[in-house]
Amino acid sequence: MTARSLSSQLTPLQAATDQTLYEQVAERIQALIREGTLKPGERLPSVRKLKQQLSVSTSTVLEAYRLLEDRGFIVARPQSGYYVKTTALALPEEPSQSTPPSQIRPVDISLMLRLLRIDLSPETIHLGAAVPGVQHFPLNTLNRLMGQVMRNNPMVVHSYNTVPGCEPLRREVAKRMLNAGCSITPDQIIATAGTTEACYLALRTVTQPGDTVVIESPAYYAVLEAMNSLGLNALELPTHPQDGISLSALESALKKQSVSACMLVSNFSNPIGSCMSDRKKKALVDLLNQYDIPLIEDDVYGDLNFEGNRPKAIKAFDTEGRVIYCSSVSKTLSPGLRVGWCIPGRYQQQVEHLKVVVSHMTATAPQLAVAAFFANGGYDRHLRNLRRAYQQQMNRMLQAILDYFPAETRVTCPSGGHVLWVEIPGGFDALELFEEAIQHHISIAPGPMFSASNQYQNCFRLNTGLPWSDEIDQAMKTLGNLTKKQLARQILAI
Ligand SMILES: Cc1ncc(COP(=O)(O)O)c(C=O)c1O
């Protein structure tokens, strides 16, 4: 495609939108890459040409190109210009940055509770819950290690332990945090019953009932549940499927209102799959430093990058101890063992105290078994296989969406983790699809579950953590057909 024909594909930029000019430029180019108009390996227009074509400044184009580099769509070649990455696939369009309502509001979870209480038949294909396939986990090794731990330490595993948790686990976690760019000592880590408990302790530590917490939108529904139970209000911020929460929206919110904390999933978030660039992570921490706001970072998917190095944690840029880091082995080794951890920074004492109040300590045997697996169970080799498996499963699901869903379907394309966020434009009702899918023994997670204000009626989340099978393929076909039928019914009703 020539630079001249590219300009004909670029619609005029809008003055009144939540996005900055450079974000708008980046979106246009990104859309052209995703739909295959700009092909992998193709050279992008020079900064000078694009600047003329769009009537924007040089720095706007440079910022847009840098953003696209961060998002993994393009590469800069010295002396030569910018090129579409050869690995960039032609995929369905992805959802745009979300536009949640800008008011602070209590978290409404009534719909979520209703949906979570629905009995699913045993033969249900679980595409709703973000559960990994247990088949992917090294169950034999973990079982052997659990046995060893129980036999070798009978007194220890059956006694009360110290609050921060077992030293061997904390040592291994401290070593692994180096991969996330964090230099942490074992005594800065508290073992918890999964990420869920770590996040709950963190939220309780930095908030009082009635406070406001800034969250991504859409947000992981268990965060909404925790906030509801603590009587917190939510301020949902625009979030992009590639690089997460909008910092410009965050900055203007912090200028206007009192906020007690910010809470987000930093890498391969659930449900939208976003992963902030290092530059953005650092800018986020700088902003929070400026306004003196604590950040609760949920990094449960951080080890699940499909390519390159594990992304850094936001904690890696924390200079003032304001990031409370939360993670676990639930997505990589076993959700059932309930082994997680919290690195509370300056809030260490308060989180330790709350941990005593809430559950006294974390079970010892699973901690020791996970520590032993980290130390010599081949965790890195296991991660390599797991990442490949999750990536293949996600690609199969993306292909199924291309094959079976209406052409106008939009879907995220995360570079790690195991969830996809699907958006069907128009008046599509994901709750109706949910009800119909249940009749076919298929579960999905409808969009409104991921919003404090029941947004995302036309969206749903799919789990890609299960090994691909004919049954899942058939379930995707059924979901695609139900979606098409619903859209057809709507057209007939007009
Ligand atoms: C973003 C996120 N955080 C936390 C959890 C739960 O983690 P854990 O099992 O470690 O409590 C999940 C599980 O789906 C999740 O998606």
Coordinates of C-alpha atoms and ligand atoms in Angstrom, one line a residue:
M1 CA 0.0 0.0 0.0
T2 CA 1.4 3.4 -0.9
A3 CA 1.4 6.4 1.4
R4 CA -1.1 8.1 -0.9
S5 CA -3.6 5.2 -0.8
L6 CA -3.1 5.0 3.0
S7 CA -4.3 8.5 3.4
S8 CA -7.6 7.6 1.7
Q9 CA -8.1 4.9 4.4
L10 CA -7.6 7.4 7.3
T11 CA -10.8 9.1 8.3
P12 CA -10.5 12.6 9.8
L13 CA -9.4 12.8 13.4
Q14 CA -12.0 14.0 15.9
A15 CA -11.5 16.9 18.2
A16 CA -14.0 15.9 20.9
T17 CA -13.0 12.5 22.2
D18 CA -11.5 11.0 25.3
Q19 CA -8.4 9.9 23.3
T20 CA -5.4 12.1 22.7
L21 CA -4.6 12.9 19.1
Y22 CA -1.6 10.5 19.0
E23 CA -3.8 7.7 20.4
Q24 CA -6.3 8.4 17.6
V25 CA -3.6 8.3 15.0
A26 CA -2.3 5.0 16.5
E27 CA -5.8 3.5 16.5
R28 CA -6.2 4.2 12.7
I29 CA -2.9 2.6 11.8
Q30 CA -3.6 -0.3 14.1
A31 CA -7.0 -0.9 12.5
L32 CA -5.4 -1.0 9.1
I33 CA -2.8 -3.6 10.3
R34 CA -5.4 -5.8 12.0
E35 CA -7.7 -5.9 9.0
G36 CA -4.7 -6.7 6.7
T37 CA -4.7 -3.5 4.7
L38 CA -1.2 -2.9 6.0
K39 CA 0.6 -6.2 5.6
P40 CA 3.3 -7.7 7.9
G41 CA 6.7 -6.4 6.9
E42 CA 5.2 -3.4 5.0
R43 CA 6.8 0.0 5.5
L44 CA 4.7 2.7 7.2
P45 CA 4.5 6.2 5.8
S46 CA 7.4 8.4 6.9
V47 CA 6.7 10.7 9.9
R48 CA 6.8 13.7 7.5
K49 CA 4.3 12.2 5.1
L50 CA 1.8 11.1 7.8
K51 CA 2.1 14.4 9.5
Q52 CA 1.1 16.2 6.3
Q53 CA -1.7 13.7 5.5
L54 CA -3.3 14.0 8.9
S55 CA -2.4 17.7 9.6
V56 CA -0.8 16.8 12.9
S57 CA 2.5 17.6 14.4
T58 CA 5.7 15.6 14.1
S59 CA 5.6 14.7 17.8
T60 CA 2.0 13.4 17.5
V61 CA 3.1 11.0 14.7
L62 CA 6.2 10.0 16.7
E63 CA 4.2 9.4 19.8
A64 CA 1.6 7.4 17.8
Y65 CA 4.4 5.2 16.3
R66 CA 6.0 4.7 19.7
L67 CA 2.6 3.6 21.1
L68 CA 2.3 1.1 18.2
E69 CA 5.8 -0.2 19.0
D70 CA 4.8 -0.6 22.6
R71 CA 1.7 -2.5 21.6
G72 CA 3.8 -4.8 19.4
F73 CA 2.3 -3.8 16.0
I74 CA 5.3 -2.1 14.4
V75 CA 9.1 -2.0 14.7
A76 CA 11.5 0.9 14.0
R77 CA 14.4 0.1 11.7
P78 CA 17.4 2.5 12.2
Q79 CA 17.9 4.7 9.1
S80 CA 15.0 3.1 7.3
G81 CA 11.7 4.0 9.1
Y82 CA 8.8 2.1 10.7
Y83 CA 7.5 -1.3 9.6
V84 CA 4.6 -3.5 10.4
K85 CA 5.9 -6.4 12.5
T86 CA 6.1 -9.6 10.6
T87 CA 4.2 -11.4 13.3
A88 CA 1.3 -9.0 13.2
L89 CA -1.7 -11.2 12.1
A90 CA -4.8 -10.2 10.1
L91 CA -7.5 -10.7 12.7
P92 CA -11.0 -9.4 13.4
E93 CA -11.0 -5.8 14.5
E94 CA -10.4 -5.4 18.2
P95 CA -12.7 -3.5 20.5
S96 CA -11.8 0.2 20.9
Q97 CA -10.8 1.8 24.2
S98 CA -13.7 1.5 26.5
T99 CA -15.8 4.5 27.4
P100 CA -17.3 3.9 30.9
P101 CA -19.5 6.5 32.6
S102 CA -17.3 9.0 34.4
Q103 CA -19.3 9.2 37.6
I104 CA -18.2 7.6 40.9
R105 CA -20.7 4.9 41.9
P106 CA -21.3 2.1 44.4
V107 CA -20.5 -1.3 42.9
D108 CA -23.7 -3.2 41.8
I109 CA -23.1 -6.9 41.9
S110 CA -26.7 -8.1 41.9
L111 CA -26.6 -9.4 38.3
M112 CA -23.2 -11.0 38.9
L113 CA -24.5 -12.9 42.0
R114 CA -27.6 -14.1 40.0
L115 CA -25.4 -15.4 37.2
L116 CA -22.8 -17.0 39.5
R117 CA -25.6 -18.9 41.4
I118 CA -27.0 -20.5 38.3
D119 CA -26.5 -24.3 38.4
L120 CA -24.6 -25.6 35.4
S121 CA -25.1 -29.1 34.3
P122 CA -22.1 -31.5 34.7
E123 CA -21.7 -31.7 30.9
T124 CA -21.2 -27.9 30.6
I125 CA -18.3 -26.7 28.4
H126 CA -16.8 -24.0 30.6
L127 CA -16.0 -21.1 28.4
G128 CA -17.2 -18.6 31.1
A129 CA -14.9 -19.0 34.1
A130 CA -11.3 -18.0 33.5
V131 CA -10.1 -21.5 34.6
P132 CA -6.9 -23.1 33.3
G133 CA -7.1 -26.7 32.1
V134 CA -5.7 -28.8 35.0
Q135 CA -4.3 -31.2 32.4
H136 CA -1.6 -28.5 31.7
F137 CA -0.3 -28.7 35.2
P138 CA 2.5 -31.0 36.5
L139 CA 0.2 -32.9 38.7
N140 CA 2.4 -35.9 39.3
T141 CA 5.4 -33.8 40.4
L142 CA 3.2 -31.6 42.6
N143 CA 1.5 -34.6 44.2
R144 CA 4.9 -36.2 44.8
L145 CA 6.3 -33.1 46.4
M146 CA 3.2 -32.7 48.6
G147 CA 3.7 -36.3 49.8
Q148 CA 7.4 -35.6 50.5
V149 CA 6.6 -32.4 52.4
M150 CA 4.0 -34.0 54.5
R151 CA 6.2 -37.0 55.3
N152 CA 9.4 -35.0 56.0
N153 CA 7.9 -32.2 58.1
P154 CA 4.9 -33.8 60.0
M155 CA 5.2 -31.4 63.0
V156 CA 5.7 -28.3 60.9
V157 CA 2.8 -28.9 58.4
H158 CA 0.3 -29.6 61.2
S159 CA 1.2 -26.7 63.4
Y160 CA 0.5 -23.0 63.3
N161 CA 3.1 -21.1 61.2
T162 CA 4.3 -17.5 61.2
V163 CA 2.1 -14.9 59.5
P164 CA 4.4 -14.0 56.6
G165 CA 4.5 -17.6 55.6
C166 CA 7.2 -20.2 54.9
E167 CA 10.7 -18.9 54.3
P168 CA 11.5 -21.4 51.5
L169 CA 8.5 -20.1 49.5
R170 CA 9.3 -16.5 50.2
R171 CA 12.9 -17.0 49.1
E172 CA 11.8 -18.7 45.8
V173 CA 9.2 -15.9 45.1
A174 CA 11.9 -13.3 45.8
K175 CA 14.2 -15.0 43.2
R176 CA 11.4 -15.2 40.7
M177 CA 10.5 -11.5 41.1
L178 CA 13.8 -10.7 39.5
N179 CA 12.2 -11.8 36.2
A180 CA 9.5 -9.2 36.8
G181 CA 12.2 -6.5 37.3
C182 CA 11.8 -6.4 41.1
S183 CA 14.5 -6.6 43.6
I184 CA 12.7 -7.9 46.7
T185 CA 13.9 -9.7 49.9
P186 CA 12.0 -12.7 51.3
D187 CA 11.0 -10.7 54.4
Q188 CA 9.0 -8.2 52.2
I189 CA 6.7 -11.0 51.0
I190 CA 3.6 -12.4 52.8
A191 CA 2.1 -15.7 51.7
T192 CA -1.6 -15.6 51.1
A193 CA -4.4 -17.9 50.0
G194 CA -4.1 -16.9 46.4
T195 CA -4.2 -13.6 44.7
T196 CA -7.8 -13.1 45.8
E197 CA -6.8 -12.9 49.5
A198 CA -3.8 -10.7 48.7
C199 CA -6.0 -8.2 46.8
Y200 CA -8.6 -8.3 49.5
L201 CA -6.0 -7.6 52.3
A202 CA -4.5 -4.8 50.1
L203 CA -7.9 -3.2 49.5
R204 CA -8.9 -3.3 53.2
T205 CA -5.5 -1.9 54.1
V206 CA -5.7 1.3 52.0
T207 CA -9.4 2.0 52.1
Q208 CA -12.4 2.8 54.4
P209 CA -16.0 2.1 53.5
G210 CA -17.3 4.9 51.3
D211 CA -13.9 5.5 49.7
T212 CA -13.4 5.6 45.9
V213 CA -11.1 3.2 44.1
V214 CA -10.1 3.7 40.5
I215 CA -10.4 0.5 38.4
E216 CA -10.0 -0.5 34.8
S217 CA -13.1 -1.0 32.7
P218 CA -14.1 -3.7 32.1
A219 CA -12.6 -5.1 35.4
Y220 CA -12.2 -8.6 36.8
Y221 CA -15.5 -9.3 38.5
A222 CA -14.0 -10.6 41.8
V223 CA -12.5 -7.2 42.3
L224 CA -16.0 -5.7 42.0
E225 CA -17.3 -8.3 44.5
A226 CA -14.5 -7.4 47.0
M227 CA -15.2 -3.7 46.6
N228 CA -18.9 -4.2 47.1
S229 CA -18.3 -6.2 50.3
L230 CA -16.1 -3.4 51.6
G231 CA -18.6 -0.7 50.8
L232 CA -16.3 1.0 48.3
N233 CA -17.2 3.1 45.3
A234 CA -15.8 2.5 41.9
L235 CA -14.5 5.0 39.3
E236 CA -14.2 3.0 36.1
L237 CA -11.7 4.4 33.7
P238 CA -11.4 4.1 29.9
T239 CA -9.2 1.1 29.1
H240 CA -7.5 0.0 25.9
P241 CA -7.3 -3.7 25.0
Q242 CA -3.6 -3.4 24.2
D243 CA -2.1 -1.1 26.8
G244 CA -4.7 -0.8 29.6
I245 CA -6.0 2.1 31.6
S246 CA -5.9 5.6 30.1
L247 CA -3.4 7.7 32.0
S248 CA -4.9 10.9 30.7
A249 CA -8.3 9.9 32.1
L250 CA -6.6 8.9 35.4
E251 CA -4.8 12.2 35.6
S252 CA -8.0 14.2 35.1
A253 CA -9.9 12.0 37.6
L254 CA -7.1 12.5 40.2
K255 CA -7.3 16.3 39.6
K256 CA -11.0 16.4 40.2
Q257 CA -11.9 13.9 42.9
S258 CA -10.6 12.2 46.0
V259 CA -9.4 8.7 45.3
S260 CA -8.1 6.3 47.9
A261 CA -6.5 3.7 45.6
C262 CA -6.0 2.5 42.1
M263 CA -6.4 -1.2 41.4
L264 CA -5.5 -3.0 38.2
V265 CA -4.3 -6.2 36.5
S266 CA -1.0 -5.1 35.0
N267 CA -0.1 -7.9 32.6
F268 CA -2.6 -9.7 30.3
S269 CA -5.5 -8.4 32.3
N270 CA -8.8 -10.2 32.8
P271 CA -11.0 -9.7 30.8
I272 CA -9.5 -7.3 28.3
G273 CA -6.0 -8.8 27.9
S274 CA -4.1 -5.5 28.1
C275 CA -0.5 -5.3 29.0
M276 CA 1.0 -1.9 29.8
S277 CA 4.4 -1.0 28.2
D278 CA 7.3 -0.3 30.6
R279 CA 7.1 3.3 29.7
K280 CA 3.4 3.4 30.7
K281 CA 4.0 1.5 33.9
K282 CA 6.6 4.0 34.9
A283 CA 4.4 7.0 33.9
L284 CA 1.6 5.5 36.0
V285 CA 3.8 5.2 39.1
D286 CA 5.1 8.8 38.5
L287 CA 1.5 10.0 38.4
L288 CA 0.5 8.1 41.5
N289 CA 3.6 9.4 43.3
Q290 CA 2.5 12.9 42.4
Y291 CA -1.0 12.4 43.9
D292 CA 0.1 10.1 46.7
I293 CA -2.2 7.2 45.7
P294 CA -1.5 3.6 46.5
L295 CA -1.7 1.0 43.7
I296 CA -2.9 -2.5 44.1
E297 CA -1.3 -4.6 41.3
D298 CA -2.7 -8.0 40.4
D299 CA -0.1 -9.8 38.3
V300 CA -1.6 -13.3 38.4
Y301 CA -1.1 -13.6 34.6
G302 CA 2.4 -12.0 34.4
D303 CA 4.3 -15.3 33.8
L304 CA 2.0 -16.1 30.8
N305 CA 3.6 -14.1 28.0
F306 CA 3.5 -15.8 24.6
E307 CA 6.7 -14.3 23.3
G308 CA 9.8 -12.5 24.4
N309 CA 10.6 -11.9 28.1
R310 CA 8.1 -11.9 30.9
P311 CA 6.8 -8.3 31.2
K312 CA 7.9 -6.3 34.1
A313 CA 5.6 -5.7 37.1
I314 CA 4.5 -2.1 37.8
K315 CA 6.2 -2.8 41.2
A316 CA 9.5 -2.7 39.3
F317 CA 9.0 1.1 38.9
D318 CA 7.9 1.7 42.5
T319 CA 10.3 4.1 44.1
E320 CA 8.2 4.9 47.2
G321 CA 6.8 1.5 48.3
R322 CA 3.3 2.5 47.2
V323 CA 2.6 -0.5 45.0
I324 CA 1.0 -3.6 46.7
Y325 CA 1.9 -6.5 44.5
C326 CA -0.4 -9.5 44.5
S327 CA 0.0 -12.8 42.6
S328 CA -0.2 -16.6 42.9
V329 CA 0.5 -19.9 41.2
S330 CA -3.2 -20.3 40.3
K331 CA -2.8 -19.8 36.5
T332 CA 0.6 -21.6 36.2
L333 CA 0.7 -24.6 38.7
S334 CA -2.6 -25.1 40.6
P335 CA -5.5 -22.9 41.6
G336 CA -6.5 -25.6 44.2
L337 CA -3.3 -25.3 46.3
R338 CA -4.2 -21.7 47.1
V339 CA -0.6 -20.5 47.2
G340 CA -0.3 -16.8 46.6
W341 CA 1.6 -13.8 47.9
C342 CA 1.5 -10.1 48.6
I343 CA 4.4 -7.7 48.5
P344 CA 2.9 -4.7 50.4
G345 CA 5.8 -2.3 50.3
R346 CA 5.2 0.5 52.9
Y347 CA 2.0 -1.2 54.0
Q348 CA 3.7 -4.3 55.2
Q349 CA 2.7 -4.1 58.9
Q350 CA -0.9 -3.3 58.2
V351 CA -1.3 -6.2 55.7
E352 CA 0.4 -8.6 58.1
H353 CA -2.0 -7.5 60.8
L354 CA -5.0 -8.0 58.6
K355 CA -3.7 -11.4 57.5
V356 CA -3.8 -12.5 61.1
V357 CA -7.4 -11.1 61.5
V358 CA -8.7 -12.7 58.3
S359 CA -7.0 -16.2 58.2
H360 CA -4.2 -16.2 60.7
M361 CA -1.8 -17.9 58.2
T362 CA -1.6 -19.7 54.9
A363 CA -1.6 -23.5 54.9
T364 CA 2.0 -24.7 55.2
A365 CA 2.2 -27.9 53.1
P366 CA 1.1 -26.3 49.8
Q367 CA 3.6 -23.5 50.3
L368 CA 6.4 -25.9 50.9
A369 CA 5.5 -28.1 47.9
V370 CA 5.3 -25.0 45.6
A371 CA 8.6 -23.8 47.0
A372 CA 10.2 -27.2 46.2
F373 CA 8.7 -27.0 42.7
F374 CA 10.1 -23.5 42.1
A375 CA 13.5 -24.6 43.4
N376 CA 14.0 -27.8 41.4
G377 CA 10.8 -29.0 39.7
G378 CA 11.6 -27.4 36.3
Y379 CA 9.3 -24.4 36.6
D380 CA 10.9 -22.6 33.7
R381 CA 10.6 -25.5 31.4
H382 CA 7.0 -26.0 32.5
L383 CA 6.2 -22.3 31.8
R384 CA 7.6 -22.6 28.3
N385 CA 5.3 -25.5 27.5
L386 CA 2.3 -23.8 29.2
R387 CA 2.8 -20.5 27.4
R388 CA 2.9 -22.4 24.1
A389 CA -0.2 -24.4 25.0
Y390 CA -2.2 -21.3 26.0
Q391 CA -1.1 -19.4 22.9
Q392 CA -2.2 -22.3 20.6
Q393 CA -5.5 -22.5 22.4
M394 CA -6.0 -18.8 22.0
N395 CA -5.2 -18.9 18.3
R396 CA -7.7 -21.8 17.9
M397 CA -10.4 -19.8 19.6
L398 CA -9.6 -16.7 17.5
Q399 CA -9.8 -18.8 14.4
A400 CA -13.1 -20.2 15.5
I401 CA -14.4 -16.7 16.0
L402 CA -13.3 -15.8 12.5
D403 CA -15.0 -19.0 11.1
Y404 CA -18.3 -19.0 13.1
F405 CA -19.1 -15.5 14.3
P406 CA -20.7 -12.6 12.3
A407 CA -18.2 -10.6 10.3
E408 CA -18.7 -7.5 12.5
T409 CA -17.5 -9.3 15.6
R410 CA -14.6 -7.6 17.4
V411 CA -12.3 -9.5 19.6
T412 CA -9.1 -8.8 21.6
C413 CA -5.8 -10.4 20.7
P414 CA -3.8 -10.4 23.9
S415 CA -0.1 -11.4 23.9
G416 CA -0.5 -13.6 26.9
G417 CA -2.9 -15.0 29.5
H418 CA -5.9 -17.1 28.7
V419 CA -9.0 -14.9 28.2
L420 CA -10.6 -13.2 25.1
W421 CA -13.1 -10.3 25.2
V422 CA -15.7 -10.4 22.4
E423 CA -17.7 -7.4 21.3
I424 CA -20.7 -7.8 19.0
P425 CA -21.6 -4.3 17.7
G426 CA -25.2 -3.1 17.5
G427 CA -28.0 -4.0 20.0
F428 CA -26.6 -7.5 20.7
D429 CA -27.5 -8.8 24.2
A430 CA -24.9 -11.0 25.8
L431 CA -27.3 -11.9 28.6
E432 CA -29.7 -13.4 26.1
L433 CA -26.8 -15.3 24.5
F434 CA -25.8 -16.5 28.0
E435 CA -29.3 -17.9 28.7
E436 CA -29.5 -19.6 25.3
A437 CA -26.0 -21.0 25.6
I438 CA -26.8 -22.6 29.0
Q439 CA -29.6 -24.5 27.2
H440 CA -26.8 -26.0 25.0
H441 CA -24.6 -26.7 28.0
I442 CA -22.2 -23.9 27.2
S443 CA -21.2 -21.2 29.7
I444 CA -19.9 -17.8 28.8
A445 CA -19.2 -14.7 31.0
P446 CA -21.5 -11.9 29.9
G447 CA -20.0 -8.4 29.8
P448 CA -22.1 -6.7 32.5
M449 CA -20.4 -8.9 35.1
F450 CA -17.2 -6.9 34.5
S451 CA -18.7 -3.5 35.2
A452 CA -19.7 -1.7 38.4
S453 CA -22.5 -0.2 36.4
N454 CA -23.7 -3.1 34.2
Q455 CA -22.0 -1.8 31.1
Y456 CA -20.9 -4.1 28.2
Q457 CA -24.3 -5.5 27.4
N458 CA -23.0 -6.4 24.0
C459 CA -19.8 -8.1 25.2
F460 CA -18.7 -11.4 26.7
R461 CA -15.5 -13.1 27.9
L462 CA -14.3 -16.5 26.7
N463 CA -11.8 -18.7 28.5
T464 CA -9.0 -20.1 26.4
G465 CA -7.3 -22.0 29.2
L466 CA -8.8 -25.4 28.3
P467 CA -7.1 -27.8 25.9
W468 CA -8.7 -27.4 22.5
S469 CA -11.2 -30.2 21.6
D470 CA -13.9 -31.1 19.2
E471 CA -16.4 -30.3 21.9
I472 CA -15.0 -26.7 22.3
D473 CA -15.0 -26.3 18.5
Q474 CA -18.7 -27.4 18.4
A475 CA -19.5 -25.1 21.3
M476 CA -17.9 -22.1 19.4
K477 CA -19.9 -23.0 16.4
T478 CA -23.1 -23.1 18.5
L479 CA -22.3 -19.7 20.1
G480 CA -21.6 -18.3 16.6
N481 CA -24.9 -19.6 15.3
L482 CA -26.8 -18.3 18.3
T483 CA -25.2 -14.9 17.9
K484 CA -26.1 -14.7 14.2
K485 CA -29.7 -15.8 14.9
Q486 CA -30.0 -13.1 17.6
L487 CA -28.8 -10.4 15.2
A488 CA -31.1 -11.7 12.5
R489 CA -34.1 -11.6 14.9
Q490 CA -33.2 -8.0 15.7
I491 CA -33.1 -7.0 12.1
L492 CA -36.5 -8.7 11.5
A493 CA -38.0 -6.8 14.5
I494 CA -37.1 -3.4 13.1
Ligands
LIG1 C1 -7.2 -11.1 37.4 C2 -7.3 -12.2 38.3 N1 -6.9 -12.1 39.6 C3 -7.1 -13.1 40.5 C4 -7.6 -14.3 40.1 C5 -7.8 -15.4 41.2 O1 -6.5 -15.8 41.6 P1 -6.2 -16.7 42.8 O2 -6.8 -18.1 42.4 O3 -4.8 -16.7 42.9 O4 -6.9 -16.2 44.0 C6 -8.1 -14.5 38.8 C7 -8.7 -15.8 38.4 O5 -9.4 -15.9 37.4 C8 -7.9 -13.5 37.9 O6 -8.3 -13.6 36.6

